[in-house]
Coordinates of C-alpha atoms and ligand atoms in Angstrom, one line a residue:
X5 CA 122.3 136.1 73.2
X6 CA 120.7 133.0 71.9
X7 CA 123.9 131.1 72.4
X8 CA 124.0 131.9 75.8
X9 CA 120.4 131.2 75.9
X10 CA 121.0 127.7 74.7
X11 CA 123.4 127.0 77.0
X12 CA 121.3 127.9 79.9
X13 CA 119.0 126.0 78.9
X14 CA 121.7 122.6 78.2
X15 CA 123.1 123.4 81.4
X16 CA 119.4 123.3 83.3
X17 CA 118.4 120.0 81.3
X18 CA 121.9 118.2 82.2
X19 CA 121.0 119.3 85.9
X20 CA 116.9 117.6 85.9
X21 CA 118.6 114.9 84.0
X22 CA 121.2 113.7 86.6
X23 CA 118.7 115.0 89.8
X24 CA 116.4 112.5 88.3
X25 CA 118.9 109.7 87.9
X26 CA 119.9 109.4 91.6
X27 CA 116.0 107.8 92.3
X28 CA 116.2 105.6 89.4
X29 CA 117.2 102.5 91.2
X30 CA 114.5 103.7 94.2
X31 CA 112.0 104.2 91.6
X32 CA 112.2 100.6 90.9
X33 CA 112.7 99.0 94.0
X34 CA 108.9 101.0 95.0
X35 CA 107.3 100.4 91.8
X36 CA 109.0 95.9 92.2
X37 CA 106.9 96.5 95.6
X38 CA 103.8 97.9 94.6
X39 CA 103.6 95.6 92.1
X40 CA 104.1 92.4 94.1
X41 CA 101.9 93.5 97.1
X42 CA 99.3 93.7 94.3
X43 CA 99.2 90.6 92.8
X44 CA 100.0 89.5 96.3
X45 CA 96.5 90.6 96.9
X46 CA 94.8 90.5 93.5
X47 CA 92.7 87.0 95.0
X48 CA 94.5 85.8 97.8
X49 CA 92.4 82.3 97.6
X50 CA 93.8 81.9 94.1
X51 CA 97.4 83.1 95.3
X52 CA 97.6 80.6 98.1
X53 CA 99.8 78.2 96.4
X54 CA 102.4 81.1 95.4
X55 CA 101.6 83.6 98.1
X56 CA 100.3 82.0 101.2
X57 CA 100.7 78.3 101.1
X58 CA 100.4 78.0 105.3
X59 CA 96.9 79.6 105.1
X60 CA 93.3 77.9 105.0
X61 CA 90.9 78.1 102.3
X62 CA 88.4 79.1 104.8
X63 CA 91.2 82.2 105.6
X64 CA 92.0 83.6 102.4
X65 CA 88.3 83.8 100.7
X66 CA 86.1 84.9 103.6
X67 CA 88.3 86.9 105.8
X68 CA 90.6 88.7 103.1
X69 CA 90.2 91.6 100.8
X70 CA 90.4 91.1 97.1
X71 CA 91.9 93.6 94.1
X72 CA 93.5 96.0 97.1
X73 CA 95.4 99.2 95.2
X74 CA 98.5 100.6 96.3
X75 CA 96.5 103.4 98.5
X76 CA 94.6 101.0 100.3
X77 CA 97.8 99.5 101.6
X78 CA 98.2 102.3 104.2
X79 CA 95.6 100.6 106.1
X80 CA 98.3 98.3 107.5
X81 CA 96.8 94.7 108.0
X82 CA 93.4 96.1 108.0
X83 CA 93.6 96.6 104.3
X84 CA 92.7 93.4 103.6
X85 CA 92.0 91.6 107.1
X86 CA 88.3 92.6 106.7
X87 CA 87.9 91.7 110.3
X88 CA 90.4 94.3 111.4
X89 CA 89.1 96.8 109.6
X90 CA 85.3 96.9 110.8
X91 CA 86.7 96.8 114.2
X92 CA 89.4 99.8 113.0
X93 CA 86.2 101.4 112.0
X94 CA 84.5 101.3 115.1
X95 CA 87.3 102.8 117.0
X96 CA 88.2 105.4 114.3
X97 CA 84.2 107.0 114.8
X98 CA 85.9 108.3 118.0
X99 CA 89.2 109.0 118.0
X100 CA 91.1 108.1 121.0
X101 CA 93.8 110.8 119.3
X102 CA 92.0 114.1 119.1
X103 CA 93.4 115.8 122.6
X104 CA 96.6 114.7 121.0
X105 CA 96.1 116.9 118.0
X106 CA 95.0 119.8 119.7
X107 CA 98.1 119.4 122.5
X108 CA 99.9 119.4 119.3
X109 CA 98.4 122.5 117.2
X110 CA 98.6 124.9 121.1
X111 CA 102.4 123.2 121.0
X112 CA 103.2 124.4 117.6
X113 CA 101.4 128.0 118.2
X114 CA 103.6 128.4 122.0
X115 CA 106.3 130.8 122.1
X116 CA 110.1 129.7 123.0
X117 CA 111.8 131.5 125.7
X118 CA 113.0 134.1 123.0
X119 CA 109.7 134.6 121.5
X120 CA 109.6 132.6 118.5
X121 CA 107.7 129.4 117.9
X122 CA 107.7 127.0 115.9
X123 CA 106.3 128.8 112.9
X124 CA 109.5 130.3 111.9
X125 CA 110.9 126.8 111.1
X126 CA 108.0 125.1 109.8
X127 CA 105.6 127.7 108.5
X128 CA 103.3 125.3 106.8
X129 CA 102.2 122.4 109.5
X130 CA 101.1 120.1 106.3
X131 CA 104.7 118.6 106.1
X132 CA 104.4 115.0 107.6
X133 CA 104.7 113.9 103.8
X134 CA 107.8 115.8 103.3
X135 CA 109.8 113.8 106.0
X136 CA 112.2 112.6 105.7
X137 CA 114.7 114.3 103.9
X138 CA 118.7 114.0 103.0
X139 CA 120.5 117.2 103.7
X140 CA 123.3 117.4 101.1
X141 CA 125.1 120.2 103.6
X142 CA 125.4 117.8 106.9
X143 CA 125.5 114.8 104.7
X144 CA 122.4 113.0 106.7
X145 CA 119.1 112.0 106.6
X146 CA 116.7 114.7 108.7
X147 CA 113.5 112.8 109.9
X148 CA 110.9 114.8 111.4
X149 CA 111.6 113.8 114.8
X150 CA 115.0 115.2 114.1
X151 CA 114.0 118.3 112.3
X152 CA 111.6 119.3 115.5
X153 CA 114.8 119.0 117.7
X154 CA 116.9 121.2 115.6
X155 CA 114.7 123.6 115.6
X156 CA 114.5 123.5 119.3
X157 CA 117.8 123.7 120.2
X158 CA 118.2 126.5 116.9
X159 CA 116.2 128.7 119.5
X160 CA 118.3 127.8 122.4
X161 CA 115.1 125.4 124.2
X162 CA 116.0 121.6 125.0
X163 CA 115.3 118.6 122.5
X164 CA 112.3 116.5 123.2
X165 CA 112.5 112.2 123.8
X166 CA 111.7 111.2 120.3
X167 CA 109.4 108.3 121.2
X168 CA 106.2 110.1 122.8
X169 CA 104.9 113.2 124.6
X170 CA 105.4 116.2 123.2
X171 CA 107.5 114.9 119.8
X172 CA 104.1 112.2 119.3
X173 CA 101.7 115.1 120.0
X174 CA 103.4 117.9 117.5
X175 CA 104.0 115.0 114.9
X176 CA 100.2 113.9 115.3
X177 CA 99.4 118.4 114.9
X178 CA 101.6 117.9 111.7
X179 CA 100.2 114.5 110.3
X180 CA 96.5 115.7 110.7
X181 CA 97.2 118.6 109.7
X182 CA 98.3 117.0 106.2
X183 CA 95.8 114.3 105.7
X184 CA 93.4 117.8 106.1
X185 CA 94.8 119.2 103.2
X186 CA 95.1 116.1 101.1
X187 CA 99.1 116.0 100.8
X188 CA 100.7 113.0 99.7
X189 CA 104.1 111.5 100.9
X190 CA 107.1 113.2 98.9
X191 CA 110.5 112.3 99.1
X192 CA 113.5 113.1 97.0
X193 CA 116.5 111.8 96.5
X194 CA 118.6 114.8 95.0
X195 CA 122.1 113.4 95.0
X196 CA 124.4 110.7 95.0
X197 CA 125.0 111.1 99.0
X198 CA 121.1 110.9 99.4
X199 CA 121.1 107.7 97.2
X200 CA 123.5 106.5 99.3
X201 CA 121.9 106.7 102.1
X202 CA 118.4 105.0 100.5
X203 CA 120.6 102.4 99.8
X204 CA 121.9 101.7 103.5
X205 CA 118.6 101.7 104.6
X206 CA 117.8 99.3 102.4
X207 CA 120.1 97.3 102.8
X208 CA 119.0 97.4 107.4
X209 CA 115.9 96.7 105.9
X210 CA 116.9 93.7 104.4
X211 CA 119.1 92.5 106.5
X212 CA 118.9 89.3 109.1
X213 CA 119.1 90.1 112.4
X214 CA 119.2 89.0 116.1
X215 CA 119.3 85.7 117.3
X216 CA 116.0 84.6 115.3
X217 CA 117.8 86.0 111.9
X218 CA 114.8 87.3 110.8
X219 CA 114.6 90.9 108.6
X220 CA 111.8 93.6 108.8
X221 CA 110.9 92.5 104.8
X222 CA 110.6 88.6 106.3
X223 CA 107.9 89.4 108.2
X224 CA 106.5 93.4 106.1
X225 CA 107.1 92.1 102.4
X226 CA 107.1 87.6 102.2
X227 CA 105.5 88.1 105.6
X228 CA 102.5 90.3 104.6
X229 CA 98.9 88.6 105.7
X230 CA 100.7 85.8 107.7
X231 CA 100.2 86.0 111.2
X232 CA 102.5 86.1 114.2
X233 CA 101.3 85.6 117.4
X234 CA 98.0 86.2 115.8
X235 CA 98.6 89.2 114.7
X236 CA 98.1 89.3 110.8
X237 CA 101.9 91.8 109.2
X238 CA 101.3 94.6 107.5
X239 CA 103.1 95.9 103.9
X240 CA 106.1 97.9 104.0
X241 CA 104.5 99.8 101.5
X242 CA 102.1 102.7 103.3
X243 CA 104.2 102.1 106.4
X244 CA 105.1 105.5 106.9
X245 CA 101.7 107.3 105.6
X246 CA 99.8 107.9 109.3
X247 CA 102.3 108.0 111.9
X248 CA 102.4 108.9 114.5
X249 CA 99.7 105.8 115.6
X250 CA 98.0 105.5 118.9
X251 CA 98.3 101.9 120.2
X252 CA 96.1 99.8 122.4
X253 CA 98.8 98.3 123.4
X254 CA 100.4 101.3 124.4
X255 CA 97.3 103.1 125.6
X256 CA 98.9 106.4 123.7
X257 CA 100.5 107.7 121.0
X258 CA 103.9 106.6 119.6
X259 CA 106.2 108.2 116.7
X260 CA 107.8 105.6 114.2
X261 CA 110.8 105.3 116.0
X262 CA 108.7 104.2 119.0
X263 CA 107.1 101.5 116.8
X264 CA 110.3 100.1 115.3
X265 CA 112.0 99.7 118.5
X266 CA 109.4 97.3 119.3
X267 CA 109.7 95.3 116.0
X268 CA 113.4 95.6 116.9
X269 CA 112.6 93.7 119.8
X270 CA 110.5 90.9 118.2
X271 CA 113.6 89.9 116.3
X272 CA 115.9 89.4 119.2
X273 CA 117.7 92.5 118.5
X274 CA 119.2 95.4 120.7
X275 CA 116.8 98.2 119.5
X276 CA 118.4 101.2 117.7
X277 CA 118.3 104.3 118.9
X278 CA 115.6 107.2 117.6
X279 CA 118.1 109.4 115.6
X280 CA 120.7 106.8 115.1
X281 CA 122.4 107.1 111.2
X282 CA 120.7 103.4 111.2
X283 CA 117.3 104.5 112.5
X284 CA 117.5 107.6 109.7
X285 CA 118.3 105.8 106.7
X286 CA 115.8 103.0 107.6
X287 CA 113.2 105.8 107.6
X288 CA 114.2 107.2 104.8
X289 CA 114.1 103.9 103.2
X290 CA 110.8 103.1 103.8
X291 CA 108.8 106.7 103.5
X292 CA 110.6 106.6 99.6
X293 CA 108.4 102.9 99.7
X294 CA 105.2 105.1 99.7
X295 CA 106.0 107.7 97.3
X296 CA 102.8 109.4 96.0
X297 CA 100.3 107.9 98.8
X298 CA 98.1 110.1 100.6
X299 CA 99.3 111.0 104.0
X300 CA 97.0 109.5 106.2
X301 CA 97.6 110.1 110.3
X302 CA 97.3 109.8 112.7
X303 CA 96.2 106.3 112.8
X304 CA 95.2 103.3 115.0
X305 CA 96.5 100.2 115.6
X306 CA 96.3 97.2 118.2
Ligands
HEC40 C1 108.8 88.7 113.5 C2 108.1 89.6 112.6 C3 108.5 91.0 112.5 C4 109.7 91.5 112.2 C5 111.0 90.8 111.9 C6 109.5 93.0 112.1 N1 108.2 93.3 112.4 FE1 107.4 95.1 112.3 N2 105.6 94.4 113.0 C7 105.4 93.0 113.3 C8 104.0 92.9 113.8 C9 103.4 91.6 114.2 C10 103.5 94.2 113.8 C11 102.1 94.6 114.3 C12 101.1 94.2 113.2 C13 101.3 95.0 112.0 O1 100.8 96.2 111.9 O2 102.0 94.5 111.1 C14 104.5 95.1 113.3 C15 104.3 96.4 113.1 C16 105.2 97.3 112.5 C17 105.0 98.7 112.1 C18 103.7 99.4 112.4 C19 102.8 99.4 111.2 C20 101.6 100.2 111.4 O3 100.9 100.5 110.4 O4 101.2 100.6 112.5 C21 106.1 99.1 111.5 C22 106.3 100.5 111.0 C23 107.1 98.1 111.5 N3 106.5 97.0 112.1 C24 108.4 98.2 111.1 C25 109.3 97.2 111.2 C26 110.7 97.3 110.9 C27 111.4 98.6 110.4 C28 111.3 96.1 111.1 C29 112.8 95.8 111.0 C30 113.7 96.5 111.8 C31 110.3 95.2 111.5 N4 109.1 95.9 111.6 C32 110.5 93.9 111.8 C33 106.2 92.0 113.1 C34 107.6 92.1 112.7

């Protein structure tokens, strides 16, 4: 009895042991980011020379934050563009969002054709944190734009455009949803396959592209509180905390993938398609970047 106690117990330990080992190399790629984005932002003024050495003085000590923390970073560019942020303020008293939410919540709460909804695949609408996730069974990453269309079509009703409408209003349901009951982004890596696929999306991440060979991490990590097109970047890290986001520009709501297309864009690049293998792994990438911050969405940017 106690030998085959024993050995359960070996057996379970061996198992946490090696589930934990496929996020080891993850676990330091977010914890090399946090760390740099901090000091990045301990005193910009003193950091020009090392951090920001095409800024003003005048820039850096008057209209930058000082000693920002890894949770503050989900504030995108208004985290430490204090200009930004009072204006972010302003617009955040009333939120251009909330008929979004509520389209959302009636959305989630509508029967399909055959009488279900979309309770009996997401029973708990606090998951925006959980998203996404690598499904060892189809050997992919499942965003939550993905995961919305399965279970449409699961109950025989057409997949939604993964950019806006519907899929932006049932994400922005979801997201508020779990900023309301304080959940925090949450992603595993269980298994060499997921690890895998963190590391492809990684390595789009930092990869040149387009004509102008630029990556996302020249402009969202080296490029953080430089401006183009005066537009101050904001950090990879807390990227994925409050989408979906409801642009000026756009006059509406948008999902990630909307977003990235756009960034796609900037660099001279042919976009990549919402539920591409590229697009999924990217994701997954950067949501594993904000580990353990506080979901936050939906949000609002220019
Ligand atoms: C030439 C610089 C540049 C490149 C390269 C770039 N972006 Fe961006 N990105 C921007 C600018 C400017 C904005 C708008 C201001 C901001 O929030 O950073 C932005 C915004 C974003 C946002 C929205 C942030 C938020 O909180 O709303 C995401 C997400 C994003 N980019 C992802 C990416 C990804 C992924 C890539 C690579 C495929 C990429 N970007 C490449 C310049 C760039």
């Amino acid at each position: 009895m106690n030998v085959i106690k024993i050995t359960v117990a070996a057996l379970l330990m061996a198992s946490l042991a090696s589930a934990a080992s496929f996020n080891t190399q993850a676990e330091k790629d977010r914890k090399a980011l946090i760390a740099y984005m901090e000091k990045k932002f301990s005193d910009p003024a003193k950091n020009k020379g090392s951090f920001f050495p095409y800024s003003t003085n005048e820039e850096l000590s008057k209209r930058f934050t000082k000693g920002i923390k890894r949770d503050a970073f989900r504030l995108g560019s208004y985290a430490y563009d204090k200009g930004g942020k009072s204006q972010y303020d302003e617009v955040m008293e009333m939120p251009p969002f909330e008929d979004n939410i509520d389209a959302g919540k009636a959305l989630y709460e509508k029967k399909f054709a055959n009488g279900k909804t979309f309770k009996s695949c997401f029973p708990d609408p606090a998951i925006a944190g959980e998203y996404p996730k690598f499904d060892d069974k189809k050997g992919t990453v499942v965003t939550l734009t993905l995961a919305i269309n399965e279970c449409l079509k699961a109950n025989g009703e057409k997949p939604w455009k993964m950019k806006k409408g519907k899929m932006a209003d049932l994400e922005a349901y979801f997201a508020s949803a779990s900023t309301e009951a304080g959940k925090k982004v949450h992603i595993v890596i269980q298994s060499e396959a997921a690890a895998q696929a963190y590391e492809a999306g990684k390595k789009a991440y930092y990869s040149q592209r387009g004509y102008l060979k630029l990556s996302c991490a020249t402009c969202h990590v080296q490029g953080t509180g430089k401006r183009v097109r005066n537009e101050y970047m904001s950090p990879l890290l807390g990227h994925t905390t409050h989408f979906p986001v409801y642009r000026l520009k756009w006059q509406g709501l948008g999902t990630l993938e909307r977003r990235i297309e756009g960034c796609n864009k900037d660099e001279g690049e042919k976009p990549h398609k919402p539920g591409s293998p590229w697009m999924s792994n990217v994701l997954y990438f950067m949501a594993y970047m904000s580990n353990e911050m506080p979901v936050d969405g939906p949000a609002i940017r220019k």
